[in-house]
mmCIF file of N, CA and C in Angstrom:
data_model
loop_
_atom_site.group_PDB
_atom_site.id
_atom_site.type_symbol
_atom_site.label_atom_id
_atom_site.label_comp_id
_atom_site.label_asym_id
_atom_site.label_seq_id
_atom_site.Cartn_x
_atom_site.Cartn_y
_atom_site.Cartn_z
ATOM 1 N N UNK A 1 9.688 -51.518 -33.705
ATOM 2 C CA UNK A 1 9.621 -50.363 -34.554
ATOM 3 C C UNK A 1 9.964 -49.122 -33.696
ATOM 4 N N UNK A 2 10.564 -48.131 -34.370
ATOM 5 C CA UNK A 2 10.903 -46.912 -33.667
ATOM 6 C C UNK A 2 9.664 -46.171 -33.169
ATOM 7 N N UNK A 3 9.671 -45.759 -31.918
ATOM 8 C CA UNK A 3 8.516 -45.033 -31.355
ATOM 9 C C UNK A 3 8.330 -43.721 -32.065
ATOM 10 N N UNK A 4 9.420 -43.054 -32.315
ATOM 11 C CA UNK A 4 9.310 -41.742 -33.029
ATOM 12 C C UNK A 4 9.003 -41.991 -34.477
ATOM 13 N N UNK A 5 9.689 -42.905 -35.148
ATOM 14 C CA UNK A 5 9.608 -43.096 -36.555
ATOM 15 C C UNK A 5 8.228 -43.607 -37.036
ATOM 16 N N UNK A 6 7.453 -44.262 -36.179
ATOM 17 C CA UNK A 6 6.160 -44.774 -36.579
ATOM 18 C C UNK A 6 5.064 -43.789 -36.502
ATOM 19 N N UNK A 7 5.311 -42.599 -35.867
ATOM 20 C CA UNK A 7 4.266 -41.608 -35.762
ATOM 21 C C UNK A 7 4.100 -40.880 -37.092
ATOM 22 N N UNK A 8 2.839 -40.744 -37.518
ATOM 23 C CA UNK A 8 2.599 -39.976 -38.736
ATOM 24 C C UNK A 8 2.798 -38.489 -38.585
ATOM 25 N N UNK A 9 3.122 -37.847 -39.663
ATOM 26 C CA UNK A 9 3.316 -36.392 -39.663
ATOM 27 C C UNK A 9 2.117 -35.785 -40.370
ATOM 28 N N UNK A 10 1.395 -34.899 -39.698
ATOM 29 C CA UNK A 10 0.246 -34.193 -40.282
ATOM 30 C C UNK A 10 0.777 -33.022 -41.166
ATOM 31 N N UNK A 11 0.195 -32.936 -42.327
ATOM 32 C CA UNK A 11 0.520 -31.831 -43.232
ATOM 33 C C UNK A 11 -0.488 -30.752 -43.075
ATOM 34 N N UNK A 12 -0.127 -29.566 -42.563
ATOM 35 C CA UNK A 12 -1.136 -28.494 -42.452
ATOM 36 C C UNK A 12 -1.507 -27.867 -43.791
ATOM 37 N N UNK A 13 -2.616 -27.157 -43.774
ATOM 38 C CA UNK A 13 -3.050 -26.478 -45.047
ATOM 39 C C UNK A 13 -1.983 -25.444 -45.459
ATOM 40 N N UNK A 14 -1.693 -25.338 -46.711
ATOM 41 C CA UNK A 14 -0.749 -24.419 -47.211
ATOM 42 C C UNK A 14 0.665 -24.927 -47.350
ATOM 43 N N UNK A 15 0.894 -26.190 -46.955
ATOM 44 C CA UNK A 15 2.214 -26.801 -47.061
ATOM 45 C C UNK A 15 2.172 -27.875 -48.126
ATOM 46 N N UNK A 16 3.195 -27.831 -48.999
ATOM 47 C CA UNK A 16 3.278 -28.777 -50.118
ATOM 48 C C UNK A 16 4.568 -29.601 -49.910
ATOM 49 N N UNK A 17 4.436 -30.931 -50.011
ATOM 50 C CA UNK A 17 5.568 -31.798 -49.837
ATOM 51 C C UNK A 17 5.689 -32.675 -51.050
ATOM 52 N N UNK A 18 6.999 -32.725 -51.555
ATOM 53 C CA UNK A 18 7.215 -33.639 -52.686
ATOM 54 C C UNK A 18 8.499 -34.437 -52.407
ATOM 55 N N UNK A 19 8.503 -35.661 -52.957
ATOM 56 C CA UNK A 19 9.561 -36.569 -52.818
ATOM 57 C C UNK A 19 10.059 -37.025 -54.167
ATOM 58 N N UNK A 20 11.313 -36.810 -54.444
ATOM 59 C CA UNK A 20 11.895 -37.141 -55.744
ATOM 60 C C UNK A 20 12.237 -38.683 -55.769
ATOM 61 N N UNK A 21 12.632 -39.170 -56.886
ATOM 62 C CA UNK A 21 13.026 -40.616 -56.991
ATOM 63 C C UNK A 21 14.284 -40.857 -56.198
ATOM 64 N N UNK A 22 15.123 -39.806 -56.033
ATOM 65 C CA UNK A 22 16.349 -40.037 -55.270
ATOM 66 C C UNK A 22 16.159 -39.775 -53.741
ATOM 67 N N UNK A 23 14.929 -39.724 -53.335
ATOM 68 C CA UNK A 23 14.527 -39.486 -51.911
ATOM 69 C C UNK A 23 14.968 -38.092 -51.388
ATOM 70 N N UNK A 24 14.830 -37.136 -52.257
ATOM 71 C CA UNK A 24 15.027 -35.742 -51.854
ATOM 72 C C UNK A 24 13.652 -35.181 -51.469
ATOM 73 N N UNK A 25 13.494 -34.837 -50.211
ATOM 74 C CA UNK A 25 12.159 -34.308 -49.747
ATOM 75 C C UNK A 25 12.243 -32.830 -49.739
ATOM 76 N N UNK A 26 11.258 -32.181 -50.438
ATOM 77 C CA UNK A 26 11.120 -30.748 -50.441
ATOM 78 C C UNK A 26 9.845 -30.361 -49.845
ATOM 79 N N UNK A 27 9.944 -29.373 -48.874
ATOM 80 C CA UNK A 27 8.753 -28.884 -48.158
ATOM 81 C C UNK A 27 8.657 -27.406 -48.403
ATOM 82 N N UNK A 28 7.473 -26.965 -48.957
ATOM 83 C CA UNK A 28 7.235 -25.564 -49.285
ATOM 84 C C UNK A 28 6.064 -25.088 -48.443
ATOM 85 N N UNK A 29 6.221 -23.850 -47.919
ATOM 86 C CA UNK A 29 5.171 -23.242 -47.162
ATOM 87 C C UNK A 29 5.224 -21.746 -47.272
ATOM 88 N N UNK A 30 4.375 -21.046 -46.416
ATOM 89 C CA UNK A 30 4.259 -19.605 -46.443
ATOM 90 C C UNK A 30 5.615 -18.940 -45.980
ATOM 91 N N UNK A 31 6.409 -19.662 -45.190
ATOM 92 C CA UNK A 31 7.620 -19.122 -44.604
ATOM 93 C C UNK A 31 8.878 -19.500 -45.327
ATOM 94 N N UNK A 32 8.738 -20.238 -46.430
ATOM 95 C CA UNK A 32 9.920 -20.652 -47.190
ATOM 96 C C UNK A 32 9.904 -22.056 -47.761
ATOM 97 N N UNK A 33 11.099 -22.536 -48.073
ATOM 98 C CA UNK A 33 11.227 -23.854 -48.717
ATOM 99 C C UNK A 33 12.421 -24.516 -48.068
ATOM 100 N N UNK A 34 12.343 -25.806 -47.776
ATOM 101 C CA UNK A 34 13.420 -26.559 -47.146
ATOM 102 C C UNK A 34 13.557 -27.905 -47.904
ATOM 103 N N UNK A 35 14.792 -28.426 -47.965
ATOM 104 C CA UNK A 35 15.017 -29.697 -48.561
ATOM 105 C C UNK A 35 15.912 -30.576 -47.680
ATOM 106 N N UNK A 36 15.617 -31.896 -47.788
ATOM 107 C CA UNK A 36 16.448 -32.901 -46.963
ATOM 108 C C UNK A 36 16.570 -34.124 -47.826
ATOM 109 N N UNK A 37 17.857 -34.650 -47.962
ATOM 110 C CA UNK A 37 18.064 -35.884 -48.563
ATOM 111 C C UNK A 37 17.857 -36.997 -47.584
ATOM 112 N N UNK A 38 17.017 -37.981 -47.880
ATOM 113 C CA UNK A 38 16.657 -39.077 -46.989
ATOM 114 C C UNK A 38 17.378 -40.316 -47.462
ATOM 115 N N UNK A 39 17.863 -41.109 -46.503
ATOM 116 C CA UNK A 39 18.471 -42.392 -46.911
ATOM 117 C C UNK A 39 17.617 -43.262 -47.724
ATOM 118 N N UNK A 40 18.130 -43.919 -48.761
ATOM 119 C CA UNK A 40 17.272 -44.764 -49.572
ATOM 120 C C UNK A 40 16.670 -45.983 -48.817
ATOM 121 N N UNK A 41 17.143 -46.250 -47.682
ATOM 122 C CA UNK A 41 16.576 -47.413 -46.869
ATOM 123 C C UNK A 41 15.321 -47.029 -46.222
ATOM 124 N N UNK A 42 14.951 -45.733 -46.204
ATOM 125 C CA UNK A 42 13.715 -45.262 -45.640
ATOM 126 C C UNK A 42 12.745 -44.843 -46.732
ATOM 127 N N UNK A 43 11.541 -45.432 -46.667
ATOM 128 C CA UNK A 43 10.506 -45.128 -47.659
ATOM 129 C C UNK A 43 9.524 -44.152 -47.138
ATOM 130 N N UNK A 44 9.159 -43.072 -47.834
ATOM 131 C CA UNK A 44 8.227 -42.135 -47.408
ATOM 132 C C UNK A 44 6.940 -42.324 -48.239
ATOM 133 N N UNK A 45 5.764 -42.287 -47.539
ATOM 134 C CA UNK A 45 4.508 -42.416 -48.146
ATOM 135 C C UNK A 45 3.654 -41.201 -47.800
ATOM 136 N N UNK A 46 3.168 -40.470 -48.798
ATOM 137 C CA UNK A 46 2.253 -39.375 -48.570
ATOM 138 C C UNK A 46 0.893 -39.898 -48.922
ATOM 139 N N UNK A 47 0.005 -39.888 -47.880
ATOM 140 C CA UNK A 47 -1.371 -40.375 -48.011
ATOM 141 C C UNK A 47 -2.274 -39.321 -47.461
ATOM 142 N N UNK A 48 -2.956 -38.590 -48.359
ATOM 143 C CA UNK A 48 -3.850 -37.500 -47.938
ATOM 144 C C UNK A 48 -3.064 -36.387 -47.266
ATOM 145 N N UNK A 49 -3.394 -36.124 -45.987
ATOM 146 C CA UNK A 49 -2.734 -35.012 -45.254
ATOM 147 C C UNK A 49 -1.752 -35.599 -44.252
ATOM 148 N N UNK A 50 -1.210 -36.759 -44.490
ATOM 149 C CA UNK A 50 -0.206 -37.309 -43.562
ATOM 150 C C UNK A 50 1.000 -37.903 -44.353
ATOM 151 N N UNK A 51 2.098 -37.960 -43.624
ATOM 152 C CA UNK A 51 3.289 -38.624 -44.169
ATOM 153 C C UNK A 51 3.662 -39.769 -43.211
ATOM 154 N N UNK A 52 3.926 -40.928 -43.761
ATOM 155 C CA UNK A 52 4.409 -42.025 -42.880
ATOM 156 C C UNK A 52 5.704 -42.481 -43.479
ATOM 157 N N UNK A 53 6.540 -43.105 -42.566
ATOM 158 C CA UNK A 53 7.870 -43.615 -43.022
ATOM 159 C C UNK A 53 7.984 -45.074 -42.656
ATOM 160 N N UNK A 54 8.620 -45.806 -43.517
ATOM 161 C CA UNK A 54 8.883 -47.198 -43.250
ATOM 162 C C UNK A 54 10.355 -47.496 -43.569
ATOM 163 N N UNK A 55 10.963 -48.409 -42.815
ATOM 164 C CA UNK A 55 12.309 -48.811 -43.030
ATOM 165 C C UNK A 55 12.353 -50.193 -43.648
ATOM 166 N N UNK A 56 13.415 -50.525 -44.354
ATOM 167 C CA UNK A 56 13.508 -51.796 -45.068
ATOM 168 C C UNK A 56 14.001 -52.970 -44.196
ATOM 169 N N UNK A 57 14.711 -52.666 -43.165
ATOM 170 C CA UNK A 57 15.262 -53.758 -42.368
ATOM 171 C C UNK A 57 15.262 -53.363 -40.858
ATOM 172 N N UNK A 58 15.559 -54.293 -40.004
ATOM 173 C CA UNK A 58 15.627 -54.088 -38.583
ATOM 174 C C UNK A 58 17.073 -53.842 -38.069
ATOM 175 N N UNK A 59 17.994 -53.510 -38.939
ATOM 176 C CA UNK A 59 19.348 -53.238 -38.556
ATOM 177 C C UNK A 59 19.375 -51.951 -37.643
ATOM 178 N N UNK A 60 20.340 -51.923 -36.767
ATOM 179 C CA UNK A 60 20.423 -50.838 -35.832
ATOM 180 C C UNK A 60 20.541 -49.484 -36.557
ATOM 181 N N UNK A 61 21.340 -49.380 -37.566
ATOM 182 C CA UNK A 61 21.533 -48.110 -38.279
ATOM 183 C C UNK A 61 20.148 -47.715 -38.892
ATOM 184 N N UNK A 62 19.468 -48.656 -39.474
ATOM 185 C CA UNK A 62 18.146 -48.321 -40.095
ATOM 186 C C UNK A 62 17.112 -47.875 -39.096
ATOM 187 N N UNK A 63 17.108 -48.496 -37.963
ATOM 188 C CA UNK A 63 16.230 -48.092 -36.858
ATOM 189 C C UNK A 63 16.475 -46.670 -36.382
ATOM 190 N N UNK A 64 17.767 -46.397 -36.268
ATOM 191 C CA UNK A 64 18.135 -45.012 -35.752
ATOM 192 C C UNK A 64 17.781 -43.931 -36.810
ATOM 193 N N UNK A 65 17.986 -44.187 -38.076
ATOM 194 C CA UNK A 65 17.655 -43.280 -39.189
ATOM 195 C C UNK A 65 16.161 -43.124 -39.339
ATOM 196 N N UNK A 66 15.399 -44.104 -39.025
ATOM 197 C CA UNK A 66 13.958 -44.017 -39.153
ATOM 198 C C UNK A 66 13.425 -42.900 -38.245
ATOM 199 N N UNK A 67 13.804 -42.850 -36.967
ATOM 200 C CA UNK A 67 13.430 -41.793 -36.103
ATOM 201 C C UNK A 67 14.029 -40.469 -36.450
ATOM 202 N N UNK A 68 15.287 -40.508 -36.893
ATOM 203 C CA UNK A 68 15.971 -39.233 -37.206
ATOM 204 C C UNK A 68 15.313 -38.505 -38.353
ATOM 205 N N UNK A 69 15.027 -39.206 -39.442
ATOM 206 C CA UNK A 69 14.370 -38.569 -40.598
ATOM 207 C C UNK A 69 12.990 -38.152 -40.353
ATOM 208 N N UNK A 70 12.271 -38.879 -39.547
ATOM 209 C CA UNK A 70 10.884 -38.500 -39.172
ATOM 210 C C UNK A 70 10.995 -37.128 -38.403
ATOM 211 N N UNK A 71 11.927 -36.999 -37.465
ATOM 212 C CA UNK A 71 12.063 -35.759 -36.680
ATOM 213 C C UNK A 71 12.480 -34.606 -37.569
ATOM 214 N N UNK A 72 13.414 -34.851 -38.469
ATOM 215 C CA UNK A 72 13.889 -33.817 -39.345
ATOM 216 C C UNK A 72 12.734 -33.304 -40.272
ATOM 217 N N UNK A 73 11.963 -34.205 -40.832
ATOM 218 C CA UNK A 73 10.870 -33.797 -41.742
ATOM 219 C C UNK A 73 9.754 -33.063 -40.927
ATOM 220 N N UNK A 74 9.455 -33.615 -39.751
ATOM 221 C CA UNK A 74 8.456 -32.957 -38.896
ATOM 222 C C UNK A 74 8.885 -31.496 -38.601
ATOM 223 N N UNK A 75 10.164 -31.303 -38.296
ATOM 224 C CA UNK A 75 10.660 -29.965 -38.017
ATOM 225 C C UNK A 75 10.642 -29.062 -39.209
ATOM 226 N N UNK A 76 10.889 -29.657 -40.391
ATOM 227 C CA UNK A 76 10.780 -28.895 -41.656
ATOM 228 C C UNK A 76 9.405 -28.424 -41.922
ATOM 229 N N UNK A 77 8.412 -29.255 -41.679
ATOM 230 C CA UNK A 77 6.997 -28.885 -41.820
ATOM 231 C C UNK A 77 6.618 -27.788 -40.867
ATOM 232 N N UNK A 78 7.049 -27.956 -39.618
ATOM 233 C CA UNK A 78 6.754 -26.933 -38.665
ATOM 234 C C UNK A 78 7.413 -25.579 -39.005
ATOM 235 N N UNK A 79 8.631 -25.624 -39.425
ATOM 236 C CA UNK A 79 9.406 -24.419 -39.786
ATOM 237 C C UNK A 79 8.829 -23.656 -40.915
ATOM 238 N N UNK A 80 8.251 -24.321 -41.987
ATOM 239 C CA UNK A 80 7.758 -23.543 -43.124
ATOM 240 C C UNK A 80 6.262 -23.161 -42.888
ATOM 241 N N UNK A 81 5.610 -23.768 -41.889
ATOM 242 C CA UNK A 81 4.186 -23.400 -41.676
ATOM 243 C C UNK A 81 4.034 -22.393 -40.585
ATOM 244 N N UNK A 82 4.608 -22.622 -39.413
ATOM 245 C CA UNK A 82 4.410 -21.689 -38.255
ATOM 246 C C UNK A 82 5.675 -21.015 -37.794
ATOM 247 N N UNK A 83 6.845 -21.506 -38.147
ATOM 248 C CA UNK A 83 8.066 -20.907 -37.725
ATOM 249 C C UNK A 83 8.413 -21.322 -36.297
ATOM 250 N N UNK A 84 9.547 -20.834 -35.770
ATOM 251 C CA UNK A 84 10.041 -21.195 -34.537
ATOM 252 C C UNK A 84 10.136 -19.927 -33.641
ATOM 253 N N UNK A 85 10.019 -20.171 -32.371
ATOM 254 C CA UNK A 85 10.152 -19.063 -31.359
ATOM 255 C C UNK A 85 11.402 -19.373 -30.475
ATOM 256 N N UNK A 86 11.986 -18.340 -29.906
ATOM 257 C CA UNK A 86 13.117 -18.518 -29.010
ATOM 258 C C UNK A 86 12.711 -18.176 -27.635
ATOM 259 N N UNK A 87 13.323 -18.806 -26.712
ATOM 260 C CA UNK A 87 13.117 -18.561 -25.297
ATOM 261 C C UNK A 87 14.165 -17.709 -24.740
ATOM 262 N N UNK A 88 13.799 -16.573 -24.153
ATOM 263 C CA UNK A 88 14.855 -15.721 -23.565
ATOM 264 C C UNK A 88 15.004 -16.027 -22.053
ATOM 265 N N UNK A 89 16.191 -16.209 -21.647
ATOM 266 C CA UNK A 89 16.448 -16.588 -20.284
ATOM 267 C C UNK A 89 17.154 -17.931 -20.176
ATOM 268 N N UNK A 90 17.449 -18.341 -18.990
ATOM 269 C CA UNK A 90 18.205 -19.617 -18.812
ATOM 270 C C UNK A 90 17.373 -20.494 -17.877
ATOM 271 N N UNK A 91 17.125 -21.757 -18.314
ATOM 272 C CA UNK A 91 16.535 -22.731 -17.479
ATOM 273 C C UNK A 91 15.102 -22.424 -17.168
ATOM 274 N N UNK A 92 14.775 -22.616 -15.866
ATOM 275 C CA UNK A 92 13.366 -22.468 -15.414
ATOM 276 C C UNK A 92 12.819 -21.078 -15.585
ATOM 277 N N UNK A 93 13.657 -20.057 -15.365
ATOM 278 C CA UNK A 93 13.173 -18.689 -15.540
ATOM 279 C C UNK A 93 12.828 -18.363 -16.960
ATOM 280 N N UNK A 94 13.595 -18.854 -17.918
ATOM 281 C CA UNK A 94 13.276 -18.662 -19.353
ATOM 282 C C UNK A 94 11.936 -19.362 -19.680
ATOM 283 N N UNK A 95 11.703 -20.509 -19.161
ATOM 284 C CA UNK A 95 10.459 -21.206 -19.488
ATOM 285 C C UNK A 95 9.293 -20.442 -18.880
ATOM 286 N N UNK A 96 9.426 -19.929 -17.660
ATOM 287 C CA UNK A 96 8.415 -19.227 -17.024
ATOM 288 C C UNK A 96 8.038 -17.924 -17.758
ATOM 289 N N UNK A 97 9.104 -17.142 -18.235
ATOM 290 C CA UNK A 97 8.847 -15.964 -18.953
ATOM 291 C C UNK A 97 8.207 -16.245 -20.300
ATOM 292 N N UNK A 98 8.563 -17.383 -20.952
ATOM 293 C CA UNK A 98 7.974 -17.795 -22.192
ATOM 294 C C UNK A 98 6.468 -18.066 -21.990
ATOM 295 N N UNK A 99 6.143 -18.761 -20.941
ATOM 296 C CA UNK A 99 4.746 -19.164 -20.693
ATOM 297 C C UNK A 99 3.966 -17.884 -20.408
ATOM 298 N N UNK A 100 4.528 -16.880 -19.655
ATOM 299 C CA UNK A 100 3.772 -15.687 -19.382
ATOM 300 C C UNK A 100 3.518 -14.880 -20.641
ATOM 301 N N UNK A 101 4.482 -14.828 -21.617
ATOM 302 C CA UNK A 101 4.269 -14.136 -22.837
ATOM 303 C C UNK A 101 3.244 -14.812 -23.725
ATOM 304 N N UNK A 102 3.278 -16.154 -23.652
ATOM 305 C CA UNK A 102 2.323 -16.865 -24.459
ATOM 306 C C UNK A 102 0.934 -16.755 -23.953
ATOM 307 N N UNK A 103 0.757 -16.625 -22.610
ATOM 308 C CA UNK A 103 -0.564 -16.482 -22.069
ATOM 309 C C UNK A 103 -1.203 -15.097 -22.271
ATOM 310 N N UNK A 104 -0.353 -14.142 -22.499
ATOM 311 C CA UNK A 104 -0.910 -12.800 -22.708
ATOM 312 C C UNK A 104 -1.128 -12.401 -24.123
#
C-alpha cells in the first residue's frame, strides 16, 4: 500500500468536504473553495473528521494515483483552512529567515 496514500487526512473545524457521484471533491473553508476531479479507481471515505482513500487494484498506475490524490486533497484542505506562506530567500538562508520570522 502507498505510504502517503494510506495516511488519513484530518478535517479541521470550519472546513466542509463533499464528494459527488462522479468523484468530484469540493473543499470549502474560510479562505475559499477548491475542487478536484479524482480518478474513479480511487474511493474516498469521509468518516467523522477524517478522510481515507482506497484504491481498487494493485496496478502501478493506481498505486501512484493513490498517493497523488491524497496529497492534492491534503493541500486543498490546508489551503482553504490556514493558507500558505512563502519563503523569501534562496536555500538555507531563506529557511533561516523563515524560522526567525516564525519564532518572533
